[in-house]
CSV table of C-alpha atoms and ligand atoms in Angstrom, one decimal:
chain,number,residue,atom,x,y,z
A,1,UNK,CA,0.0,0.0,0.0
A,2,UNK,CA,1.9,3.1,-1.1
A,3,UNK,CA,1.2,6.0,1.5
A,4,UNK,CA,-1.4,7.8,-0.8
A,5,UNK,CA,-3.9,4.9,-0.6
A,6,UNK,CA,-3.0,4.7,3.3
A,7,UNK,CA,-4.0,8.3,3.8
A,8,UNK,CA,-7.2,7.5,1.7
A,9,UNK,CA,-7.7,4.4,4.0
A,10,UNK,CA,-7.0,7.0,7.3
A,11,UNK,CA,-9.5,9.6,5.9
A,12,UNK,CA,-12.1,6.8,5.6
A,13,UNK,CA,-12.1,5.2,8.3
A,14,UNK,CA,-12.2,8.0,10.8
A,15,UNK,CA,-15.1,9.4,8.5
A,16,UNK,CA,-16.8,6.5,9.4
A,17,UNK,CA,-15.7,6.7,13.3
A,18,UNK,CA,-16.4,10.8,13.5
A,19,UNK,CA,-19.0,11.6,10.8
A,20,UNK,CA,-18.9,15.2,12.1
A,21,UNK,CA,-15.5,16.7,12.1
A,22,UNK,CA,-14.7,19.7,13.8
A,23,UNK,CA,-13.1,22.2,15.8
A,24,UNK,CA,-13.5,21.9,20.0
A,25,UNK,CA,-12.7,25.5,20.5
A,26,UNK,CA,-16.1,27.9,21.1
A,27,UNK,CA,-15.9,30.8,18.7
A,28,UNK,CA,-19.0,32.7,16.7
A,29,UNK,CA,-17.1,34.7,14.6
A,30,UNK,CA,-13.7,34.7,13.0
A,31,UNK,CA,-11.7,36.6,15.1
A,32,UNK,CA,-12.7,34.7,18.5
A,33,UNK,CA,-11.8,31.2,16.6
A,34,UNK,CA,-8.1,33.1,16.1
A,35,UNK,CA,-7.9,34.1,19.7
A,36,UNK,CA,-9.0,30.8,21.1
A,37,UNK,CA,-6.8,29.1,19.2
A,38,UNK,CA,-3.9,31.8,20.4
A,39,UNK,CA,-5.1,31.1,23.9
A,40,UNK,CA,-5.2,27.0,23.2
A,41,UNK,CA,-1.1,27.0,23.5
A,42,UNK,CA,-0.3,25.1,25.4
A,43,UNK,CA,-3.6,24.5,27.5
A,44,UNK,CA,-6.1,22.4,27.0
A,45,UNK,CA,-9.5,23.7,24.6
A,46,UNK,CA,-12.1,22.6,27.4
A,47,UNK,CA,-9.8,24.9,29.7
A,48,UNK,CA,-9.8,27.9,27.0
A,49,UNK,CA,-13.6,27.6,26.5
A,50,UNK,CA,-13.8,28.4,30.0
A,51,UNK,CA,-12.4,31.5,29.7
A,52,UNK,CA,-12.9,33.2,26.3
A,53,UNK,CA,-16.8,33.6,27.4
A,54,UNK,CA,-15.9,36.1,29.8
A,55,UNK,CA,-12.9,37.7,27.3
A,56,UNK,CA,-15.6,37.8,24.2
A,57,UNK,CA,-18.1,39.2,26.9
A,58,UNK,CA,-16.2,42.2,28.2
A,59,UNK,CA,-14.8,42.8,24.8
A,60,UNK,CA,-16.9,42.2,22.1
A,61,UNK,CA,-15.3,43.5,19.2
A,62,UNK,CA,-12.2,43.9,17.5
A,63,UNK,CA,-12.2,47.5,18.3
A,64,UNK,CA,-12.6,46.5,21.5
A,65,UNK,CA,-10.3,44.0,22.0
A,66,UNK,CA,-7.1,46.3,20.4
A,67,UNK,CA,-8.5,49.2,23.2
A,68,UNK,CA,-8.2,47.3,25.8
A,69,UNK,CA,-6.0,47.5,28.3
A,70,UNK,CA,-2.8,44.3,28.5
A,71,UNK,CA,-3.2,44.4,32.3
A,72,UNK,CA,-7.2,43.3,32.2
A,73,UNK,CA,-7.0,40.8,29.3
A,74,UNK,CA,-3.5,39.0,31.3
A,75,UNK,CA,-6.3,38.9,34.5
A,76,UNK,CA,-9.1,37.3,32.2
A,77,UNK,CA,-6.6,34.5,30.2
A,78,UNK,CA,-4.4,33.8,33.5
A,79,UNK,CA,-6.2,30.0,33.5
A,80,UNK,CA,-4.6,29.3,29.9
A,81,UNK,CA,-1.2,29.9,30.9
A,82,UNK,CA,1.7,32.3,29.1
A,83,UNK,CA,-0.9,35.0,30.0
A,84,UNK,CA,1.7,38.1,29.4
A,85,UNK,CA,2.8,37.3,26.4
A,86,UNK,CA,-0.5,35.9,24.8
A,87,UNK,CA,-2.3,39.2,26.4
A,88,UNK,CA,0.4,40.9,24.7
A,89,UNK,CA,-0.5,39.4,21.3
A,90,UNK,CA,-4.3,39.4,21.8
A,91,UNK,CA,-4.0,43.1,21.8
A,92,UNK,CA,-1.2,43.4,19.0
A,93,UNK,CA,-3.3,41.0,16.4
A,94,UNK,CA,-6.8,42.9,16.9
A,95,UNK,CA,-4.8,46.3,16.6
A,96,UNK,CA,-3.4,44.6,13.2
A,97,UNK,CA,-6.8,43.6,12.5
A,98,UNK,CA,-8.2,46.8,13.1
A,99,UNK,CA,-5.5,49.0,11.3
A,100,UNK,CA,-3.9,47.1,8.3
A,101,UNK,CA,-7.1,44.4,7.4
A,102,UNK,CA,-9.6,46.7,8.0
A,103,UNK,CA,-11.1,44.8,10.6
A,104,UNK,CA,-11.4,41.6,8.8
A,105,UNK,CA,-9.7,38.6,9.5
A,106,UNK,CA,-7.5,38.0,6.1
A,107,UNK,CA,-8.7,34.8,4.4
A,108,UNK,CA,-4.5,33.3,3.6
A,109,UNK,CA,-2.3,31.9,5.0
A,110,UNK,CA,0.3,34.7,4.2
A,111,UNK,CA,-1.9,37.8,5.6
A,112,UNK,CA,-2.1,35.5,8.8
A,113,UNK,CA,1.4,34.3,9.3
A,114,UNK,CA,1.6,38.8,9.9
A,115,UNK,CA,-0.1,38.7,13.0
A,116,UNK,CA,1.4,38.5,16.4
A,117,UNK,CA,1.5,35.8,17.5
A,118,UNK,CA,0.2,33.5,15.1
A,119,UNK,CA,1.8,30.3,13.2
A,120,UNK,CA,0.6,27.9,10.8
A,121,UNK,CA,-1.2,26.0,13.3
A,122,UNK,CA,-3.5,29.1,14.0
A,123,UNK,CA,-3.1,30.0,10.6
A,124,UNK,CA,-4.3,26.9,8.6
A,125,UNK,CA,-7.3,26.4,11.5
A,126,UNK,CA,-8.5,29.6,10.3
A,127,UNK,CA,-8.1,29.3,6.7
A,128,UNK,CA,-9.7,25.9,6.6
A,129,UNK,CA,-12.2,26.4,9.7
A,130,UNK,CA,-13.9,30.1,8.6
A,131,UNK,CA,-12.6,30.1,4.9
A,132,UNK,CA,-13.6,26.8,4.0
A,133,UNK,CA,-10.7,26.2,1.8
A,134,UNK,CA,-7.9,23.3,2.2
A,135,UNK,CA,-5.9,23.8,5.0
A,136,UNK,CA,-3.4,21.1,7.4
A,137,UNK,CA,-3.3,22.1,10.9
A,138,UNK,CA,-0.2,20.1,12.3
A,139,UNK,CA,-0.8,20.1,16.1
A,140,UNK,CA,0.7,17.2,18.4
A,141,UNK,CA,-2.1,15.0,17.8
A,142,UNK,CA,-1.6,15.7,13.7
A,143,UNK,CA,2.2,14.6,13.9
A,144,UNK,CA,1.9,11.9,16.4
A,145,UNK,CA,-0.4,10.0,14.3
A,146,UNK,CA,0.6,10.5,11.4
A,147,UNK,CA,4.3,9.5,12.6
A,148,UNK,CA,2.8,6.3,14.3
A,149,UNK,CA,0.9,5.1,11.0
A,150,UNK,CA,3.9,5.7,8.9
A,151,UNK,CA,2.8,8.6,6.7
A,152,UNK,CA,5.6,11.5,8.1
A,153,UNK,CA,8.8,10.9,9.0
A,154,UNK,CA,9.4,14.0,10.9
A,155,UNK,CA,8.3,15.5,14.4
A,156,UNK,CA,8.5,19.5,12.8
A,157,UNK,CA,5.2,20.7,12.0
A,158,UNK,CA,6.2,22.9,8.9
A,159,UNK,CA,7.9,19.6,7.2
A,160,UNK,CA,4.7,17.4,9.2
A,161,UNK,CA,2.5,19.6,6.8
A,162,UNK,CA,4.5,19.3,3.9
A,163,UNK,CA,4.8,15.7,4.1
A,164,UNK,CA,1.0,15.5,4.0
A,165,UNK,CA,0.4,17.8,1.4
A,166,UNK,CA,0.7,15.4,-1.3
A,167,UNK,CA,-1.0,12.7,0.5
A,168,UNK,CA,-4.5,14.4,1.1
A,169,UNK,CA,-7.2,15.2,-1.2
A,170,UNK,CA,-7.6,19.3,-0.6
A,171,UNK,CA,-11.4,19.2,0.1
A,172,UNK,CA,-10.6,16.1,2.7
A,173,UNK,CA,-7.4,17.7,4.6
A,174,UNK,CA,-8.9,20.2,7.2
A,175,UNK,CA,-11.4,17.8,8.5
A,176,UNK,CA,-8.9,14.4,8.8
A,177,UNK,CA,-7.0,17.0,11.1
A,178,UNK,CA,-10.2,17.6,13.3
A,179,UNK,CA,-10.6,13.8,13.4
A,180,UNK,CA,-7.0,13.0,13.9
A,181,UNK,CA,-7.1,15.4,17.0
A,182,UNK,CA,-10.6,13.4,18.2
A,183,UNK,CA,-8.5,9.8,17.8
A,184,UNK,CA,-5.7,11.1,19.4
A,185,UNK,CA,-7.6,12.2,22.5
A,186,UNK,CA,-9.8,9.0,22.6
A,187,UNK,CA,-7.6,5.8,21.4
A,188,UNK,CA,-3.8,7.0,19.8
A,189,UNK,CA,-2.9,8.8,22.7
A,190,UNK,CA,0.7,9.9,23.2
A,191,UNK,CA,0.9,7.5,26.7
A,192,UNK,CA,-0.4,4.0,26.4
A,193,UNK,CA,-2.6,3.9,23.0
A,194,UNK,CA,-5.4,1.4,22.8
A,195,UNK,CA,-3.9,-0.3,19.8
A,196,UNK,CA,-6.2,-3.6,20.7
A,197,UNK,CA,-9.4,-1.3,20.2
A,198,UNK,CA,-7.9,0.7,16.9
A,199,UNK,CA,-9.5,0.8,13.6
A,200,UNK,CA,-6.3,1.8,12.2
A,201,UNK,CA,-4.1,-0.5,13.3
A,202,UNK,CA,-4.1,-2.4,9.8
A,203,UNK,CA,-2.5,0.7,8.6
A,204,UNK,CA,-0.8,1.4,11.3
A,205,UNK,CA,3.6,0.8,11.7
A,206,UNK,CA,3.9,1.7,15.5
A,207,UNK,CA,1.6,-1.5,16.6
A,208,UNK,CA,2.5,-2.7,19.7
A,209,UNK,CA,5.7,-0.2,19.7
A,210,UNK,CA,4.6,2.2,21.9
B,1,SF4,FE1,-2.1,4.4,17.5
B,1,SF4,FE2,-1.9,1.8,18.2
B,1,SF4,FE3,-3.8,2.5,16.5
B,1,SF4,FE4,-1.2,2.5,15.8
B,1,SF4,S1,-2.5,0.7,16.3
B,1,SF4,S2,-2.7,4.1,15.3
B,1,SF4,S3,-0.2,3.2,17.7
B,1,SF4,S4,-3.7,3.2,18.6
């Protein structure tokens, strides 16, 4: 099986496992989804969820988000950890927003990667997420897996995406990620994966290796 028709095999049968795909972070528009996913380094998304309510409630706006003052939002996001520096950026990123995108949140991956604080994690999650276009979010889960099942050979997310790229049918990419990160969490987990209960484990090269 060459690693094209393995991917194919992946996509399928976590279809069949997750019918719905998607995203654990709470977010209504597309700025929130970029913040939560700021705020979701790392911490956990059930721990972020916790707290953007009461971020997106005091400040409800881009506008309001780059007026506001470091001190309160590093008092609101202390939970999620790295508070200065993601306060820091929350602020920086809606002030970009506000002044360079026109208070829109830029639809590729290249207007993105400008903001403070954001990667090509955040990036692609956006792109794919509110965009609806083909996107690879490489996140631990993303590059664990596909390490394990033999379709990357590297740990660096930037190569991790790369890899994949050629592997995965655009309209099919965003959504294995979601379901990659809902495997990882229930059966491939990093410590003690339940290879025994694993649809994938006729794909998988890491069997029993872990
Ligand atoms: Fe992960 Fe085990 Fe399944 Fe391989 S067989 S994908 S290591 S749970």
């Amino acid at each position: 099986m060459t690693k094209k028709q393995k991917a194919l095999e992946a996509i399928r049968l976590l279809k069949e496992r997750y019918p719905d795909a998607a995203c654990s972070l709470t977010y209504v528009v597309p700025h929130e989804l970029l913040i939560a996913t700021r705020l979701a380094a790392q911490c956990t998304d059930a721990r972020v969820n916790t707290v953007t309510p009461t971020l997106f409630g005091k400040y409800p706006s881009i506008d309001a988000l780059a007026g506001a003052d470091v001190a309160d939002i590093e008092e609101i996001i202390r939970p999620c950890g790295f508070f200065k520096t993601k306060a820091k950026d929350i602020v920086g990123m809606c002030t970009m927003l506000r002044d360079d995108f026109g208070g829109v949140v830029p639809d590729t991956l290249e207007e993105l990667l400008k903001l403070p604080g954001i990667g090509r994690k955040t990036a692609n999650l956006v792109v794919g997420d509110i965009y609806g276009k083909p996107a690879i979010v490489c996140d631990t889960h993303c590059i664990r897996l596909t390490n394990r099942l033999g379709l990357t050979t590297t740990k660096d997310p930037k190569k991790t995406e790369f890899e994949l790229m050629p592997l995965l049918p655009p309209e099919e990419s965003n959504n294995f990620c979601h379901r990659l990160v809902m495997f990882g969490r229930d059966v491939c987990r990093a410590r003690s994966p339940q290879c025994a209960a694993c649809e994938l484990e006729p794909l998988c090269v890491s069997k029993g290796k872990q």
